[in-house]
GROMACS .gro file of C-alpha atoms in nm:
model
  378
    1MET     CA    1  -6.366  -0.270 -17.252
    2GLN     CA    2  -6.755  -0.262 -17.209
    3LYS     CA    3  -6.933   0.066 -17.314
    4PHE     CA    4  -6.973   0.213 -16.945
    5ASP     CA    5  -6.651   0.101 -16.797
    6ALA     CA    6  -6.509   0.446 -16.771
    7ILE     CA    7  -6.779   0.592 -16.562
    8ARG     CA    8  -6.965   0.287 -16.392
    9PRO     CA    9  -6.923   0.192 -16.012
   10PHE     CA   10  -6.796  -0.162 -15.945
   11TYR     CA   11  -6.995  -0.477 -16.020
   12ASP     CA   12  -7.061  -0.690 -15.739
   13THR     CA   13  -6.821  -0.935 -15.871
   14GLU     CA   14  -6.549  -0.685 -15.835
   15ILE     CA   15  -6.630  -0.570 -15.477
   16ASN     CA   16  -6.414  -0.813 -15.277
   17GLU     CA   17  -6.101  -0.747 -15.482
   18ALA     CA   18  -6.153  -0.357 -15.458
   19ILE     CA   19  -6.199  -0.387 -15.073
   20HIS     CA   20  -5.886  -0.585 -15.049
   21SER     CA   21  -5.682  -0.309 -15.243
   22VAL     CA   22  -5.784  -0.038 -14.992
   23ILE     CA   23  -5.831  -0.234 -14.663
   24ASN     CA   24  -5.502  -0.114 -14.523
   25HIS     CA   25  -5.514   0.244 -14.655
   26PRO     CA   26  -5.491   0.490 -14.355
   27MET     CA   27  -5.798   0.676 -14.479
   28MET     CA   28  -6.004   0.323 -14.458
   29LYS     CA   29  -5.870   0.301 -14.098
   30ALA     CA   30  -5.967   0.647 -14.021
   31LEU     CA   31  -6.325   0.589 -14.172
   32MET     CA   32  -6.380   0.253 -13.984
   33ASN     CA   33  -6.234   0.380 -13.653
   34PHE     CA   34  -6.471   0.682 -13.666
   35THR     CA   35  -6.755   0.447 -13.765
   36PHE     CA   36  -6.691   0.169 -13.494
   37PRO     CA   37  -6.517   0.341 -13.212
   38GLY     CA   38  -6.344   0.101 -12.964
   39VAL     CA   39  -6.360  -0.185 -13.214
   40ALA     CA   40  -6.026  -0.349 -13.291
   41ASP     CA   41  -5.898  -0.308 -13.652
   42GLU     CA   42  -5.903  -0.680 -13.719
   43VAL     CA   43  -6.262  -0.699 -13.631
   44TRP     CA   44  -6.386  -0.455 -13.902
   45LYS     CA   45  -6.114  -0.590 -14.143
   46GLU     CA   46  -6.242  -0.945 -14.112
   47GLN     CA   47  -6.595  -0.809 -14.178
   48LEU     CA   48  -6.481  -0.620 -14.478
   49LYS     CA   49  -6.304  -0.922 -14.625
   50LYS     CA   50  -6.623  -1.117 -14.621
   51THR     CA   51  -6.824  -0.840 -14.825
   52HIS     CA   52  -6.905  -0.931 -15.181
   53SER     CA   53  -7.164  -0.679 -15.282
   54ILE     CA   54  -7.231  -0.313 -15.284
   55ARG     CA   55  -7.553  -0.347 -15.088
   56ASP     CA   56  -7.348  -0.544 -14.819
   57PHE     CA   57  -7.101  -0.267 -14.810
   58GLN     CA   58  -7.355   0.024 -14.793
   59CYS     CA   59  -7.572  -0.147 -14.527
   60ASN     CA   60  -7.308  -0.291 -14.308
   61PHE     CA   61  -7.050  -0.007 -14.325
   62ILE     CA   62  -7.163   0.312 -14.497
   63TYR     CA   63  -7.511   0.324 -14.324
   64GLN     CA   64  -7.311   0.281 -13.996
   65SER     CA   65  -7.090   0.568 -14.088
   66VAL     CA   66  -7.394   0.786 -14.148
   67GLN     CA   67  -7.541   0.700 -13.817
   68ARG     CA   68  -7.219   0.826 -13.652
   69ILE     CA   69  -7.220   1.144 -13.869
   70LEU     CA   70  -7.574   1.211 -13.772
   71GLU     CA   71  -7.506   1.132 -13.407
   72LYS     CA   72  -7.189   1.354 -13.372
   73GLY     CA   73  -7.268   1.634 -13.629
   74SER     CA   74  -7.648   1.684 -13.621
   75GLU     CA   75  -7.955   1.684 -13.406
   76GLY     CA   76  -8.112   1.419 -13.630
   77MET     CA   77  -8.270   1.389 -13.970
   78THR     CA   78  -8.634   1.381 -14.052
   79THR     CA   79  -8.804   1.284 -14.382
   80SER     CA   80  -9.126   1.309 -14.563
   81GLY     CA   81  -9.294   1.190 -14.875
   82PHE     CA   82  -9.113   0.849 -14.893
   83GLU     CA   83  -9.447   0.671 -14.820
   84LYS     CA   84  -9.575   0.766 -15.158
   85LEU     CA   85  -9.288   0.582 -15.329
   86LYS     CA   86  -9.328   0.215 -15.448
   87LYS     CA   87  -9.104  -0.067 -15.330
   88ASN     CA   88  -8.881  -0.235 -15.598
   89THR     CA   89  -8.937   0.061 -15.833
   90SER     CA   90  -8.669   0.284 -15.983
   91TYR     CA   91  -8.684   0.654 -15.973
   92LEU     CA   92  -8.476   0.958 -16.126
   93PHE     CA   93  -8.429   1.159 -15.806
   94VAL     CA   94  -8.347   1.524 -15.920
   95SER     CA   95  -8.206   1.698 -15.602
   96ASN     CA   96  -8.115   2.047 -15.484
   97HIS     CA   97  -7.752   2.022 -15.386
   98ARG     CA   98  -7.583   2.153 -15.068
   99ASP     CA   99  -7.318   1.890 -14.969
  100ILE     CA  100  -7.088   1.705 -15.188
  101LEU     CA  101  -7.129   1.371 -15.000
  102LEU     CA  102  -7.404   1.395 -14.769
  103ASP     CA  103  -7.702   1.478 -15.001
  104THR     CA  104  -7.674   1.145 -15.167
  105THR     CA  105  -7.554   0.947 -14.870
  106LEU     CA  106  -7.855   1.080 -14.659
  107LEU     CA  107  -8.112   1.023 -14.930
  108ASN     CA  108  -8.004   0.669 -14.964
  109THR     CA  109  -8.014   0.627 -14.573
  110ALA     CA  110  -8.387   0.722 -14.601
  111LEU     CA  111  -8.440   0.498 -14.895
  112PHE     CA  112  -8.284   0.206 -14.707
  113GLU     CA  113  -8.492   0.276 -14.402
  114HIS     CA  114  -8.801   0.287 -14.599
  115GLY     CA  115  -8.717  -0.047 -14.787
  116LEU     CA  116  -8.690   0.133 -15.125
  117VAL     CA  117  -8.459   0.099 -15.408
  118MET     CA  118  -8.134   0.296 -15.334
  119THR     CA  119  -7.950   0.498 -15.602
  120ALA     CA  120  -7.646   0.502 -15.812
  121SER     CA  121  -7.538   0.873 -15.768
  122ALA     CA  122  -7.351   1.100 -16.001
  123ILE     CA  123  -7.019   1.247 -15.887
  124GLY     CA  124  -6.788   1.481 -16.060
  125ASP     CA  125  -6.469   1.307 -16.156
  126ASN     CA  126  -6.273   1.595 -16.012
  127LEU     CA  127  -6.384   1.507 -15.664
  128VAL     CA  128  -6.228   1.150 -15.682
  129LYS     CA  129  -5.889   1.204 -15.817
  130LYS     CA  130  -5.715   1.038 -15.521
  131SER     CA  131  -5.727   0.669 -15.599
  132PHE     CA  132  -5.885   0.576 -15.256
  133LEU     CA  133  -6.158   0.821 -15.294
  134ASN     CA  134  -6.219   0.690 -15.650
  135THR     CA  135  -6.233   0.338 -15.508
  136LEU     CA  136  -6.453   0.436 -15.219
  137ALA     CA  137  -6.701   0.625 -15.462
  138LYS     CA  138  -6.733   0.315 -15.676
  139LEU     CA  139  -6.786   0.089 -15.377
  140ASN     CA  140  -7.068   0.314 -15.290
  141ARG     CA  141  -7.238   0.298 -15.626
  142ASN     CA  142  -7.125   0.650 -15.745
  143PHE     CA  143  -7.082   0.695 -16.126
  144LEU     CA  144  -6.855   0.959 -16.271
  145VAL     CA  145  -6.948   1.281 -16.449
  146GLN     CA  146  -6.653   1.389 -16.641
  147ARG     CA  147  -6.552   1.745 -16.592
  148GLY     CA  148  -6.297   1.985 -16.771
  149LEU     CA  149  -6.369   1.847 -17.124
  150THR     CA  150  -6.361   2.023 -17.464
  151PRO     CA  151  -6.713   2.093 -17.627
  152ARG     CA  152  -6.684   1.799 -17.854
  153GLU     CA  153  -6.571   1.563 -17.569
  154MET     CA  154  -6.851   1.698 -17.353
  155LEU     CA  155  -7.105   1.611 -17.601
  156GLN     CA  156  -6.982   1.236 -17.621
  157SER     CA  157  -6.953   1.219 -17.245
  158SER     CA  158  -7.298   1.347 -17.211
  159LYS     CA  159  -7.432   1.094 -17.449
  160LEU     CA  160  -7.253   0.820 -17.262
  161LEU     CA  161  -7.384   0.936 -16.922
  162SER     CA  162  -7.744   0.973 -17.052
  163GLU     CA  163  -7.738   0.639 -17.200
  164TYR     CA  164  -7.584   0.487 -16.862
  165ILE     CA  165  -7.854   0.660 -16.666
  166GLY     CA  166  -8.127   0.540 -16.890
  167SER     CA  167  -7.981   0.180 -16.885
  168LEU     CA  168  -7.981   0.192 -16.492
  169LEU     CA  169  -8.341   0.306 -16.463
  170LEU     CA  170  -8.512   0.095 -16.731
  171HIS     CA  171  -8.286  -0.223 -16.755
  172GLU     CA  172  -8.143  -0.257 -16.406
  173ASN     CA  173  -8.430  -0.122 -16.203
  174ARG     CA  174  -8.175   0.100 -16.031
  175SER     CA  175  -8.274   0.440 -15.898
  176VAL     CA  176  -8.058   0.728 -15.990
  177TRP     CA  177  -7.965   1.065 -15.808
  178ILE     CA  178  -7.856   1.364 -15.990
  179ALA     CA  179  -7.806   1.723 -15.890
  180GLN     CA  180  -8.041   1.983 -16.053
  181ARG     CA  181  -7.716   2.174 -16.173
  182GLU     CA  182  -7.358   2.120 -16.193
  183GLY     CA  183  -7.194   2.201 -15.848
  184ARG     CA  184  -7.342   2.283 -15.517
  185THR     CA  185  -7.580   2.578 -15.454
  186LYS     CA  186  -7.347   2.831 -15.273
  187ASP     CA  187  -7.610   3.115 -15.260
  188GLY     CA  188  -7.914   2.952 -15.127
  189LYS     CA  189  -8.084   2.987 -15.467
  190ASP     CA  190  -8.179   2.630 -15.582
  191GLU     CA  191  -8.255   2.651 -15.957
  192THR     CA  192  -8.251   2.343 -16.209
  193ASN     CA  193  -8.025   2.391 -16.516
  194PRO     CA  194  -8.236   2.287 -16.815
  195GLY     CA  195  -7.901   2.161 -16.960
  196VAL     CA  196  -7.916   1.873 -16.701
  197LEU     CA  197  -8.249   1.759 -16.835
  198LYS     CA  198  -8.119   1.794 -17.181
  199MET     CA  199  -7.814   1.556 -17.098
  200VAL     CA  200  -8.072   1.300 -16.943
  201GLY     CA  201  -8.291   1.333 -17.226
  202MET     CA  202  -8.001   1.247 -17.475
  203GLY     CA  203  -8.059   0.872 -17.365
  204SER     CA  204  -8.420   0.887 -17.472
  205ASP     CA  205  -8.552   0.571 -17.666
  206GLU     CA  206  -8.894   0.758 -17.713
  207LYS     CA  207  -9.017   0.952 -18.026
  208ASN     CA  208  -9.142   1.236 -17.793
  209LEU     CA  209  -8.880   1.340 -17.523
  210MET     CA  210  -9.152   1.427 -17.277
  211ASP     CA  211  -9.277   1.065 -17.298
  212TYR     CA  212  -8.929   0.961 -17.185
  213PHE     CA  213  -8.929   1.179 -16.902
  214LYS     CA  214  -9.266   1.024 -16.787
  215LYS     CA  215  -9.119   0.674 -16.826
  216ILE     CA  216  -8.813   0.735 -16.611
  217LYS     CA  217  -9.024   0.860 -16.326
  218ILE     CA  218  -8.861   1.197 -16.224
  219VAL     CA  219  -8.900   1.267 -15.835
  220PRO     CA  220  -8.790   1.620 -15.708
  221VAL     CA  221  -8.598   1.612 -15.381
  222SER     CA  222  -8.550   1.897 -15.138
  223ILE     CA  223  -8.280   1.878 -14.875
  224SER     CA  224  -8.216   2.139 -14.630
  225TYR     CA  225  -7.968   2.161 -14.334
  226GLU     CA  226  -8.032   2.421 -14.030
  227TYR     CA  227  -7.659   2.487 -14.054
  228ASP     CA  228  -7.441   2.437 -14.362
  229PRO     CA  229  -7.116   2.312 -14.205
  230THR     CA  230  -6.927   2.430 -14.516
  231ASP     CA  231  -7.086   2.781 -14.521
  232ALA     CA  232  -6.759   2.971 -14.468
  233LEU     CA  233  -6.567   2.752 -14.718
  234LYS     CA  234  -6.818   2.861 -14.980
  235MET     CA  235  -6.713   3.233 -14.935
  236PRO     CA  236  -6.399   3.265 -15.153
  237GLN     CA  237  -6.580   3.147 -15.468
  238LEU     CA  238  -6.876   3.385 -15.394
  239MET     CA  239  -6.635   3.671 -15.335
  240ALA     CA  240  -6.445   3.595 -15.664
  241GLU     CA  241  -6.792   3.590 -15.852
  242ALA     CA  242  -6.889   3.910 -15.681
  243ASN     CA  243  -6.564   4.073 -15.802
  244ASN     CA  244  -6.609   3.914 -16.165
  245GLU     CA  245  -6.278   3.710 -16.106
  246VAL     CA  246  -6.219   3.354 -16.211
  247TYR     CA  247  -6.218   3.137 -15.907
  248VAL     CA  248  -5.939   2.864 -15.873
  249LYS     CA  249  -5.975   2.599 -15.623
  250GLU     CA  250  -5.694   2.515 -15.369
  251LYS     CA  251  -5.538   2.172 -15.420
  252ASN     CA  252  -5.721   1.982 -15.149
  253GLU     CA  253  -6.016   2.212 -15.135
  254ASP     CA  254  -6.280   1.949 -15.235
  255PHE     CA  255  -6.151   1.689 -14.995
  256MET     CA  256  -6.155   1.954 -14.714
  257THR     CA  257  -6.506   2.034 -14.807
  258ILE     CA  258  -6.626   1.667 -14.782
  259LEU     CA  259  -6.461   1.636 -14.446
  260SER     CA  260  -6.623   1.960 -14.319
  261GLY     CA  261  -6.956   1.844 -14.444
  262ALA     CA  262  -6.939   1.512 -14.285
  263LEU     CA  263  -6.783   1.628 -13.939
  264GLY     CA  264  -6.917   1.981 -13.902
  265GLN     CA  265  -7.231   2.078 -13.707
  266LYS     CA  266  -7.553   2.052 -13.914
  267LYS     CA  267  -7.815   2.084 -13.635
  268ARG     CA  268  -8.141   1.957 -13.799
  269ILE     CA  269  -8.165   1.799 -14.142
  270HIS     CA  270  -8.480   1.737 -14.338
  271ILE     CA  271  -8.529   1.551 -14.673
  272HIS     CA  272  -8.860   1.561 -14.878
  273VAL     CA  273  -8.929   1.358 -15.179
  274GLY     CA  274  -9.199   1.495 -15.404
  275LYS     CA  275  -9.444   1.298 -15.614
  276VAL     CA  276  -9.351   1.140 -15.937
  277LEU     CA  277  -9.403   1.401 -16.212
  278ASP     CA  278  -9.672   1.274 -16.451
  279THR     CA  279  -9.972   1.499 -16.491
  280GLU     CA  280  -9.736   1.788 -16.473
  281ILE     CA  281  -9.562   1.674 -16.777
  282ASP     CA  282  -9.898   1.606 -16.957
  283ALA     CA  283  -9.974   1.980 -16.891
  284ILE     CA  284  -9.622   2.078 -17.039
  285ILE     CA  285  -9.701   1.870 -17.351
  286ALA     CA  286 -10.043   2.039 -17.393
  287GLU     CA  287  -9.902   2.389 -17.352
  288ASN     CA  288  -9.568   2.378 -17.553
  289GLU     CA  289  -9.495   2.208 -17.878
  290ASN     CA  290  -9.130   2.314 -17.896
  291SER     CA  291  -8.897   2.056 -17.703
  292ASN     CA  292  -8.661   2.327 -17.583
  293LYS     CA  293  -8.963   2.510 -17.427
  294GLN     CA  294  -9.084   2.192 -17.283
  295ILE     CA  295  -8.751   2.119 -17.121
  296VAL     CA  296  -8.751   2.476 -16.968
  297ALA     CA  297  -9.099   2.417 -16.854
  298LEU     CA  298  -9.003   2.086 -16.684
  299ALA     CA  299  -8.717   2.263 -16.504
  300GLN     CA  300  -8.963   2.500 -16.364
  301VAL     CA  301  -9.191   2.236 -16.243
  302ILE     CA  302  -8.890   2.064 -16.068
  303ASP     CA  303  -8.792   2.391 -15.909
  304ASP     CA  304  -9.159   2.465 -15.801
  305ALA     CA  305  -9.171   2.121 -15.627
  306ILE     CA  306  -8.814   2.156 -15.470
  307LEU     CA  307  -8.886   2.506 -15.329
  308ARG     CA  308  -9.229   2.456 -15.212
  309ASN     CA  309  -9.127   2.142 -15.002
  310TYR     CA  310  -8.792   2.288 -14.885
  311GLN     CA  311  -8.804   2.298 -14.497
  312LEU     CA  312  -8.689   2.638 -14.360
  313TRP     CA  313  -8.518   2.667 -14.020
  314PRO     CA  314  -8.482   2.941 -13.757
  315THR     CA  315  -8.139   3.021 -13.924
  316ASN     CA  316  -8.309   3.102 -14.259
  317PHE     CA  317  -8.565   3.351 -14.084
  318ILE     CA  318  -8.299   3.496 -13.871
  319ALA     CA  319  -8.068   3.572 -14.173
  320PHE     CA  320  -8.380   3.714 -14.365
  321ASP     CA  321  -8.453   3.954 -14.084
  322ILE     CA  322  -8.108   4.066 -14.060
  323VAL     CA  323  -8.063   4.126 -14.424
  324ASN     CA  324  -8.403   4.320 -14.444
  325LYS     CA  325  -8.360   4.499 -14.103
  326THR     CA  326  -8.691   4.370 -13.996
  327ASN     CA  327  -8.843   4.154 -13.719
  328ARG     CA  328  -9.111   3.999 -13.969
  329PHE     CA  329  -9.017   3.633 -13.879
  330SER     CA  330  -8.911   3.697 -13.507
  331HIS     CA  331  -9.191   3.483 -13.380
  332LEU     CA  332  -9.032   3.193 -13.569
  333TYR     CA  333  -8.694   3.192 -13.365
  334THR     CA  334  -8.578   3.249 -13.018
  335GLU     CA  335  -8.338   3.517 -12.886
  336ASN     CA  336  -8.099   3.230 -12.811
  337GLU     CA  337  -8.117   3.103 -13.161
  338LYS     CA  338  -8.043   3.443 -13.290
  339SER     CA  339  -7.737   3.500 -13.070
  340LEU     CA  340  -7.601   3.153 -13.171
  341PHE     CA  341  -7.634   3.249 -13.532
  342GLU     CA  342  -7.484   3.582 -13.497
  343ARG     CA  343  -7.209   3.428 -13.292
  344ARG     CA  344  -7.134   3.198 -13.593
  345LEU     CA  345  -7.144   3.485 -13.836
  346GLU     CA  346  -6.888   3.667 -13.602
  347MET     CA  347  -6.667   3.378 -13.579
  348ARG     CA  348  -6.659   3.288 -13.943
  349ILE     CA  349  -6.689   3.605 -14.133
  350ASP     CA  350  -6.468   3.919 -14.136
  351HIS     CA  351  -6.709   4.197 -14.052
  352ASP     CA  352  -6.475   4.459 -14.243
  353ASN     CA  353  -6.562   4.259 -14.561
  354PRO     CA  354  -6.902   4.377 -14.661
  355ILE     CA  355  -6.928   4.137 -14.958
  356ALA     CA  356  -6.838   3.836 -14.746
  357LEU     CA  357  -7.095   3.939 -14.489
  358GLU     CA  358  -7.363   3.987 -14.742
  359SER     CA  359  -7.300   3.653 -14.921
  360PHE     CA  360  -7.289   3.469 -14.588
  361LEU     CA  361  -7.637   3.612 -14.487
  362ALA     CA  362  -7.780   3.557 -14.844
  363MET     CA  363  -7.688   3.187 -14.843
  364TYR     CA  364  -7.921   3.146 -14.541
  365ALA     CA  365  -8.193   3.412 -14.627
  366ASN     CA  366  -8.249   3.317 -14.997
  367PRO     CA  367  -8.442   3.003 -14.923
  368VAL     CA  368  -8.706   3.237 -14.725
  369VAL     CA  369  -8.715   3.471 -15.040
  370ASN     CA  370  -8.767   3.156 -15.276
  371LYS     CA  371  -9.048   3.025 -15.057
  372LEU     CA  372  -9.228   3.349 -15.045
  373LYS     CA  373  -9.269   3.328 -15.415
  374TYR     CA  374  -9.528   3.040 -15.364
  375GLN     CA  375  -9.685   3.097 -15.031
  376ASP     CA  376  -9.666   3.289 -14.716
  377VAL     CA  377  -9.429   3.088 -14.511
  378VAL     CA  378  -9.602   3.114 -14.175
   0.00000   0.00000   0.00000
């Protein structure tokens, strides 16, 4: 067994065999029937059987699935910042995280359309316990982040993960996507966990950790959805946290969240990629000698970039005005947009439950609060 076999995606030499192992699975049929409506099963099966690389699988199948998701569940995706990235160059994309599947898939769609290197993407192994989902994840160049470990196992796992990320970026010229923190943001507050950067830094081959962070070319990513199709699904966990209770997920909760994210209505979507952090890291080195302080400062720089470039939508301004009992941003949304949002709130949240109501509104309002720290948003 090779060093990274427990966490890596498939090699291209393994792709065809992996496809054959799932080609008759009912979930593969459902995915392909959704992607290619009106196309006979034998047609897409024949095409799948001829697939021998991750790139072919992503471009000929997953890319088409994403187009269908955007067509059926959104009003389209816009992007900015990609023109600043170089072709045939690997980057470490550190992103805010709203949707289990879509955040990475949409980023890769944008990278593909701009002719840039697509990513290998981190995914929690708790999300791919079903063998079909595990195979699909590995076909789509996902690598596994192991969850639920003891502190000692966690240390070993983090070391392996960091070395794998370093190997992808520096030896395979493969970009990598990681979330700025473990798990999706459920309260609208996007904050980078310095622990994520410490984990990445464990793979450093440089004497000075900040030099390593410069070498791997960190690019902050801001993704925003006008409507979060999983907003109501995030409520039970937020409720438990508000009541200081331990939240235990339902058996198929993650799978249902993935489906809702893909098929639910998102309206408009925007992805912004920032510039490579370079002079910012020089400034951190100049101001801090302590490596822990440097990592905290780097997390703050990533936060600044993500929040400054986060696209706000009418839903965010409406929620902010409702929470603050004001009409400060009423010029940025229509009465129709407000009544649609209020209708969604009515249908998805029990109005007799003040904590649920507060949490739902905060999820949409907090991005405005975040942005106001940096600039006047109008």
